[in-house]
PDB file of N, CA and C in Angstrom:
ATOM      1  N   UNK P   1     107.120  58.946  91.222  1.00 84.00           N
ATOM      2  CA  UNK P   1     105.805  58.812  90.509  1.00 84.00           C
ATOM      3  C   UNK P   1     104.467  58.825  92.403  1.00 84.00           C
ATOM      4  N   UNK P   2     104.992  57.823  93.247  1.00 91.00           N
ATOM      5  CA  UNK P   2     104.232  58.113  94.767  1.00 91.00           C
ATOM      6  C   UNK P   2     104.060  59.118  95.117  1.00 91.00           C
ATOM      7  N   UNK P   3     105.078  60.278  94.340  1.00 94.00           N
ATOM      8  CA  UNK P   3     104.316  61.563  94.970  1.00 94.00           C
ATOM      9  C   UNK P   3     103.557  62.399  95.219  1.00 94.00           C
ATOM     10  N   UNK P   4     102.954  61.098  93.407  1.00 94.00           N
ATOM     11  CA  UNK P   4     102.094  62.337  92.680  1.00 94.00           C
ATOM     12  C   UNK P   4     100.610  61.696  93.506  1.00 94.00           C
ATOM     13  N   UNK P   5     100.968  60.665  94.333  1.00 94.00           N
ATOM     14  CA  UNK P   5      99.494  60.279  95.180  1.00 94.00           C
ATOM     15  C   UNK P   5      98.876  61.051  96.128  1.00 94.00           C
ATOM     16  N   UNK P   6     100.212  62.102  96.692  1.00 95.00           N
ATOM     17  CA  UNK P   6     100.505  62.817  97.787  1.00 95.00           C
ATOM     18  C   UNK P   6     100.068  64.123  97.444  1.00 95.00           C
ATOM     19  N   UNK P   7     100.449  64.799  96.239  1.00 96.00           N
ATOM     20  CA  UNK P   7     100.445  65.890  95.927  1.00 96.00           C
ATOM     21  C   UNK P   7      99.008  65.921  94.666  1.00 96.00           C
ATOM     22  N   UNK P   8      98.265  64.902  94.230  1.00 96.00           N
ATOM     23  CA  UNK P   8      97.027  65.155  94.099  1.00 96.00           C
ATOM     24  C   UNK P   8      95.417  65.509  95.163  1.00 96.00           C
ATOM     25  N   UNK P   9      96.193  65.263  96.363  1.00 96.00           N
ATOM     26  CA  UNK P   9      94.896  64.876  97.146  1.00 96.00           C
ATOM     27  C   UNK P   9      95.167  66.462  97.823  1.00 96.00           C
ATOM     28  N   UNK P  10      96.176  66.958  98.521  1.00 97.00           N
ATOM     29  CA  UNK P  10      97.151  68.120  98.496  1.00 97.00           C
ATOM     30  C   UNK P  10      96.411  69.112  97.794  1.00 97.00           C
ATOM     31  N   UNK P  11      96.087  69.489  96.357  1.00 98.00           N
ATOM     32  CA  UNK P  11      95.893  70.316  95.594  1.00 98.00           C
ATOM     33  C   UNK P  11      94.687  70.374  95.352  1.00 98.00           C
ATOM     34  N   UNK P  12      93.548  69.174  95.892  1.00 98.00           N
ATOM     35  CA  UNK P  12      92.031  69.195  95.486  1.00 98.00           C
ATOM     36  C   UNK P  12      91.997  69.706  96.902  1.00 98.00           C
ATOM     37  N   UNK P  13      92.005  69.303  98.070  1.00 98.00           N
ATOM     38  CA  UNK P  13      92.038  70.197  99.525  1.00 98.00           C
ATOM     39  C   UNK P  13      92.845  71.781  99.482  1.00 98.00           C
ATOM     40  N   UNK P  14      93.659  72.054  98.614  1.00 98.00           N
ATOM     41  CA  UNK P  14      93.855  73.932  98.312  1.00 98.00           C
ATOM     42  C   UNK P  14      92.498  73.943  97.702  1.00 98.00           C
ATOM     43  N   UNK P  15      92.161  73.636  96.504  1.00 98.00           N
ATOM     44  CA  UNK P  15      90.868  74.197  95.316  1.00 98.00           C
ATOM     45  C   UNK P  15      89.491  74.373  96.315  1.00 98.00           C
ATOM     46  N   UNK P  16      89.615  72.946  97.491  1.00 98.00           N
ATOM     47  CA  UNK P  16      88.271  72.715  97.938  1.00 98.00           C
ATOM     48  C   UNK P  16      88.569  74.110  99.187  1.00 98.00           C
ATOM     49  N   UNK P  17      89.181  74.992  99.897  1.00 98.00           N
ATOM     50  CA  UNK P  17      89.107  75.047 100.786  1.00 98.00           C
ATOM     51  C   UNK P  17      89.350  76.441 100.002  1.00 98.00           C
ATOM     52  N   UNK P  18      89.935  77.159  98.317  1.00 98.00           N
ATOM     53  CA  UNK P  18      89.563  78.494  98.345  1.00 98.00           C
ATOM     54  C   UNK P  18      88.328  78.534  97.569  1.00 98.00           C
ATOM     55  N   UNK P  19      87.482  77.235  97.024  1.00 98.00           N
ATOM     56  CA  UNK P  19      86.295  77.411  96.671  1.00 98.00           C
ATOM     57  C   UNK P  19      85.704  77.660  97.953  1.00 98.00           C
ATOM     58  N   UNK P  20      85.907  77.208  98.870  1.00 97.00           N
ATOM     59  CA  UNK P  20      84.831  77.775 100.256  1.00 97.00           C
ATOM     60  C   UNK P  20      85.296  78.633 100.697  1.00 97.00           C
ATOM     61  N   UNK P  21      86.253  79.452 100.368  1.00 95.00           N
ATOM     62  CA  UNK P  21      87.097  80.925 101.176  1.00 95.00           C
ATOM     63  C   UNK P  21      85.805  81.984 100.268  1.00 95.00           C
ATOM     64  N   UNK P  22      85.766  81.196  98.770  1.00 93.00           N
ATOM     65  CA  UNK P  22      85.253  82.207  97.964  1.00 93.00           C
ATOM     66  C   UNK P  22      83.320  82.464  98.205  1.00 93.00           C
ATOM     67  N   UNK P  23      83.205  81.612  98.477  1.00 94.00           N
ATOM     68  CA  UNK P  23      81.858  81.441  98.633  1.00 94.00           C
ATOM     69  C   UNK P  23      80.950  82.086 100.152  1.00 94.00           C
ATOM     70  N   UNK P  24      82.237  81.785 100.971  1.00 93.00           N
ATOM     71  CA  UNK P  24      82.153  82.884 102.784  1.00 93.00           C
ATOM     72  C   UNK P  24      82.086  83.847 102.128  1.00 93.00           C
ATOM     73  N   UNK P  25      83.033  84.544 101.328  1.00 89.00           N
ATOM     74  CA  UNK P  25      83.691  85.799 101.354  1.00 89.00           C
ATOM     75  C   UNK P  25      81.987  86.886 100.594  1.00 89.00           C
ATOM     76  N   UNK P  26      81.522  85.766  99.339  1.00 89.00           N
ATOM     77  CA  UNK P  26      80.297  86.073  98.501  1.00 89.00           C
ATOM     78  C   UNK P  26      78.826  85.809  99.812  1.00 89.00           C
ATOM     79  N   UNK P  27      79.377  85.085 100.513  1.00 90.00           N
ATOM     80  CA  UNK P  27      77.633  85.365 101.240  1.00 90.00           C
ATOM     81  C   UNK P  27      77.770  85.852 102.343  1.00 90.00           C
ATOM     82  N   UNK P  28      79.182  86.462 103.217  1.00 89.00           N
ATOM     83  CA  UNK P  28      79.298  87.771 103.815  1.00 89.00           C
ATOM     84  C   UNK P  28      78.695  89.225 103.456  1.00 89.00           C
ATOM     85  N   UNK P  29      78.566  89.383 101.947  1.00 83.00           N
ATOM     86  CA  UNK P  29      78.522  90.579 101.596  1.00 83.00           C
ATOM     87  C   UNK P  29      79.660  91.095 100.946  1.00 83.00           C
ATOM     88  N   UNK P  30      81.282  90.535 101.285  1.00 80.00           N
ATOM     89  CA  UNK P  30      82.774  91.408 100.807  1.00 80.00           C
ATOM     90  C   UNK P  30      82.711  91.825  99.624  1.00 80.00           C
ATOM     91  N   UNK P  31      81.736  91.219  98.746  1.00 76.00           N
ATOM     92  CA  UNK P  31      81.544  91.617  97.213  1.00 76.00           C
ATOM     93  C   UNK P  31      80.539  92.656  96.871  1.00 76.00           C
ATOM     94  N   UNK P  32      80.137  93.951  97.732  1.00 79.00           N
ATOM     95  CA  UNK P  32      78.961  94.492  97.614  1.00 79.00           C
ATOM     96  C   UNK P  32      79.398  95.692  96.970  1.00 79.00           C
ATOM     97  N   UNK P  33      80.443  96.365  97.629  1.00 76.00           N
ATOM     98  CA  UNK P  33      80.433  97.902  97.247  1.00 76.00           C
ATOM     99  C   UNK P  33      82.430  97.555  97.468  1.00 76.00           C
ATOM    100  N   UNK P  34      82.638  97.098  95.744  1.00 73.00           N
ATOM    101  CA  UNK P  34      83.894  97.088  95.893  1.00 73.00           C
ATOM    102  C   UNK P  34      84.798  98.930  95.642  1.00 73.00           C
ATOM    103  N   UNK P  35      83.836  99.961  95.321  1.00 76.00           N
ATOM    104  CA  UNK P  35      83.993 101.017  95.189  1.00 76.00           C
ATOM    105  C   UNK P  35      84.380 102.072  96.286  1.00 76.00           C
ATOM    106  N   UNK P  36      83.746 101.755  97.100  1.00 75.00           N
ATOM    107  CA  UNK P  36      83.974 102.586  98.400  1.00 75.00           C
ATOM    108  C   UNK P  36      84.856 102.099  99.225  1.00 75.00           C
ATOM    109  N   UNK P  37      85.290 101.246  99.307  1.00 71.00           N
ATOM    110  CA  UNK P  37      86.445 101.294 100.353  1.00 71.00           C
ATOM    111  C   UNK P  37      87.847 102.106  99.857  1.00 71.00           C
ATOM    112  N   UNK P  38      87.993 101.672  98.824  1.00 75.00           N
ATOM    113  CA  UNK P  38      89.038 102.564  98.239  1.00 75.00           C
ATOM    114  C   UNK P  38      89.082 104.298  97.986  1.00 75.00           C
ATOM    115  N   UNK P  39      87.644 104.530  97.897  1.00 78.00           N
ATOM    116  CA  UNK P  39      87.753 106.245  97.857  1.00 78.00           C
ATOM    117  C   UNK P  39      87.438 106.538  99.568  1.00 78.00           C
ATOM    118  N   UNK P  40      86.989 105.797 100.703  1.00 76.00           N
ATOM    119  CA  UNK P  40      86.381 106.316 101.071  1.00 76.00           C
ATOM    120  C   UNK P  40      87.741 106.975 102.251  1.00 76.00           C
ATOM    121  N   UNK P  41      88.457 105.878 101.861  1.00 78.00           N
ATOM    122  CA  UNK P  41      90.149 106.890 103.004  1.00 78.00           C
ATOM    123  C   UNK P  41      90.628 107.834 102.826  1.00 78.00           C
ATOM    124  N   UNK P  42      89.786 108.839 101.235  1.00 80.00           N
ATOM    125  CA  UNK P  42      90.264 109.955 100.748  1.00 80.00           C
ATOM    126  C   UNK P  42      89.456 111.175 101.562  1.00 80.00           C
ATOM    127  N   UNK P  43      88.033 110.396 101.547  1.00 77.00           N
ATOM    128  CA  UNK P  43      87.431 111.993 101.843  1.00 77.00           C
ATOM    129  C   UNK P  43      86.663 111.293 103.386  1.00 77.00           C
ATOM    130  N   UNK P  44      87.104 110.449 104.671  1.00 63.00           N
ATOM    131  CA  UNK P  44      86.546 110.102 105.188  1.00 63.00           C
ATOM    132  C   UNK P  44      86.909 111.693 105.943  1.00 63.00           C
ATOM    133  N   UNK P  45      86.270 112.243 106.871  1.00 70.00           N
ATOM    134  CA  UNK P  45      86.087 113.501 108.248  1.00 70.00           C
ATOM    135  C   UNK P  45      86.110 113.003 109.125  1.00 70.00           C
ATOM    136  N   UNK P  46      86.970 113.197 110.421  1.00 68.00           N
ATOM    137  CA  UNK P  46      86.366 113.344 112.017  1.00 68.00           C
ATOM    138  C   UNK P  46      85.307 114.625 111.928  1.00 68.00           C
ATOM    139  N   UNK P  47      84.328 114.144 113.006  1.00 61.00           N
ATOM    140  CA  UNK P  47      83.256 114.404 113.260  1.00 61.00           C
ATOM    141  C   UNK P  47      83.534 116.160 113.426  1.00 61.00           C
ATOM    142  N   UNK P  48      84.593 116.608 114.422  1.00 60.00           N
ATOM    143  CA  UNK P  48      85.059 117.397 115.667  1.00 60.00           C
ATOM    144  C   UNK P  48      85.683 118.178 113.783  1.00 60.00           C
ATOM    145  N   UNK P  49      86.507 117.898 113.239  1.00 56.00           N
ATOM    146  CA  UNK P  49      86.599 118.315 111.742  1.00 56.00           C
ATOM    147  C   UNK P  49      85.525 118.940 111.125  1.00 56.00           C
ATOM    148  N   UNK P  50      84.463 118.405 110.937  1.00 52.00           N
ATOM    149  CA  UNK P  50      83.439 118.979 110.108  1.00 52.00           C
ATOM    150  C   UNK P  50      82.767 119.852 110.580  1.00 52.00           C
ATOM    151  N   UNK P  51      82.544 120.021 112.109  1.00 53.00           N
ATOM    152  CA  UNK P  51      82.305 121.075 112.745  1.00 53.00           C
ATOM    153  C   UNK P  51      82.811 121.835 112.795  1.00 53.00           C
ATOM    154  N   UNK P  52      84.187 121.963 113.177  1.00 52.00           N
ATOM    155  CA  UNK P  52      85.093 123.342 113.409  1.00 52.00           C
ATOM    156  C   UNK P  52      85.657 124.254 111.797  1.00 52.00           C
ATOM    157  N   UNK P  53      85.339 123.471 110.199  1.00 53.00           N
ATOM    158  CA  UNK P  53      85.535 123.557 109.243  1.00 53.00           C
ATOM    159  C   UNK P  53      84.244 124.124 108.957  1.00 53.00           C
ATOM    160  N   UNK P  54      83.476 124.039 109.406  1.00 53.00           N
ATOM    161  CA  UNK P  54      81.954 124.474 108.903  1.00 53.00           C
ATOM    162  C   UNK P  54      81.715 126.268 109.806  1.00 53.00           C
ATOM    163  N   UNK P  55      82.534 126.116 110.899  1.00 56.00           N
ATOM    164  CA  UNK P  55      81.766 127.142 111.678  1.00 56.00           C
ATOM    165  C   UNK P  55      82.802 127.890 111.043  1.00 56.00           C
ATOM    166  N   UNK P  56      84.131 127.216 110.563  1.00 62.00           N
ATOM    167  CA  UNK P  56      85.270 128.525 110.163  1.00 62.00           C
ATOM    168  C   UNK P  56      84.656 129.238 109.249  1.00 62.00           C
ATOM    169  N   UNK P  57      84.241 128.255 108.140  1.00 61.00           N
ATOM    170  CA  UNK P  57      83.536 128.328 106.948  1.00 61.00           C
ATOM    171  C   UNK P  57      82.792 129.682 107.196  1.00 61.00           C
ATOM    172  N   UNK P  58      81.781 129.276 107.470  1.00 65.00           N
ATOM    173  CA  UNK P  58      80.274 129.783 107.910  1.00 65.00           C
ATOM    174  C   UNK P  58      81.622 131.654 108.657  1.00 65.00           C
ATOM    175  N   UNK P  59      82.217 131.537 109.587  1.00 67.00           N
ATOM    176  CA  UNK P  59      82.683 132.844 109.569  1.00 67.00           C
ATOM    177  C   UNK P  59      83.118 133.129 108.205  1.00 67.00           C
ATOM    178  N   UNK P  60      84.215 132.582 107.927  1.00 64.00           N
ATOM    179  CA  UNK P  60      84.326 133.311 106.253  1.00 64.00           C
ATOM    180  C   UNK P  60      83.929 133.924 105.245  1.00 64.00           C
ATOM    181  N   UNK P  61      82.550 133.605 104.954  1.00 63.00           N
ATOM    182  CA  UNK P  61      81.204 133.720 104.705  1.00 63.00           C
ATOM    183  C   UNK P  61      81.113 135.226 105.294  1.00 63.00           C
ATOM    184  N   UNK P  62      80.393 135.136 106.238  1.00 66.00           N
ATOM    185  CA  UNK P  62      80.478 136.487 107.066  1.00 66.00           C
ATOM    186  C   UNK P  62      81.339 137.496 107.137  1.00 66.00           C
ATOM    187  N   UNK P  63      82.967 137.258 107.396  1.00 66.00           N
ATOM    188  CA  UNK P  63      83.553 138.255 106.904  1.00 66.00           C
ATOM    189  C   UNK P  63      83.821 138.695 105.206  1.00 66.00           C
ATOM    190  N   UNK P  64      83.891 138.052 104.948  1.00 65.00           N
ATOM    191  CA  UNK P  64      83.732 138.697 102.836  1.00 65.00           C
ATOM    192  C   UNK P  64      82.516 139.225 102.775  1.00 65.00           C
ATOM    193  N   UNK P  65      80.861 138.838 103.225  1.00 63.00           N
ATOM    194  CA  UNK P  65      80.302 139.784 103.307  1.00 63.00           C
ATOM    195  C   UNK P  65      79.774 140.893 104.127  1.00 63.00           C
ATOM    196  N   UNK P  66      80.571 141.304 105.031  1.00 65.00           N
ATOM    197  CA  UNK P  66      80.775 142.485 105.587  1.00 65.00           C
ATOM    198  C   UNK P  66      82.076 143.001 104.724  1.00 65.00           C
ATOM    199  N   UNK P  67      82.975 142.782 104.315  1.00 63.00           N
ATOM    200  CA  UNK P  67      83.781 143.029 103.439  1.00 63.00           C
ATOM    201  C   UNK P  67      83.653 144.112 102.143  1.00 63.00           C
ATOM    202  N   UNK P  68      82.087 143.445 101.506  1.00 63.00           N
ATOM    203  CA  UNK P  68      81.533 143.547 100.644  1.00 63.00           C
ATOM    204  C   UNK P  68      81.002 145.099 100.674  1.00 63.00           C
ATOM    205  N   UNK P  69      79.944 144.695 101.951  1.00 64.00           N
ATOM    206  CA  UNK P  69      79.132 145.945 102.666  1.00 64.00           C
ATOM    207  C   UNK P  69      80.076 147.701 102.862  1.00 64.00           C
ATOM    208  N   UNK P  70      80.973 147.031 103.259  1.00 65.00           N
ATOM    209  CA  UNK P  70      82.053 148.278 103.590  1.00 65.00           C
ATOM    210  C   UNK P  70      82.831 148.550 102.770  1.00 65.00           C
ATOM    211  N   UNK P  71      83.287 147.714 101.537  1.00 61.00           N
ATOM    212  CA  UNK P  71      84.177 148.755 100.762  1.00 61.00           C
ATOM    213  C   UNK P  71      83.342 149.959  99.701  1.00 61.00           C
ATOM    214  N   UNK P  72      84.155 150.633  99.305  1.00 63.00           N
ATOM    215  CA  UNK P  72      83.361 151.442  98.323  1.00 63.00           C
ATOM    216  C   UNK P  72      83.143 151.167  97.041  1.00 63.00           C
ATOM    217  N   UNK P  73      82.534 151.012  96.225  1.00 56.00           N
ATOM    218  CA  UNK P  73      81.701 150.007  95.009  1.00 56.00           C
ATOM    219  C   UNK P  73      82.411 151.780  93.969  1.00 56.00           C
ATOM    220  N   UNK P  74      82.875 150.595  93.239  1.00 48.00           N
ATOM    221  CA  UNK P  74      83.369 151.784  91.587  1.00 48.00           C
ATOM    222  C   UNK P  74      82.459 151.657  90.751  1.00 48.00           C
TER     223      UNK P  74
END
């Protein structure tokens, strides 16, 4: 029975710590955008890749336009 006198204050301490961490997270904007982090890893691109991809895409578009101009139309 004397162990209950130790366990209750320990449980209350855990609750106070958990509530403190929760309010810290709310104040520091941890819950502002819950969807962004789960999706950002899927669509994140390096700036070098974006530049090389866009230049490659531009070249592909120019090539396809040249092919259309040079191909005989039916």
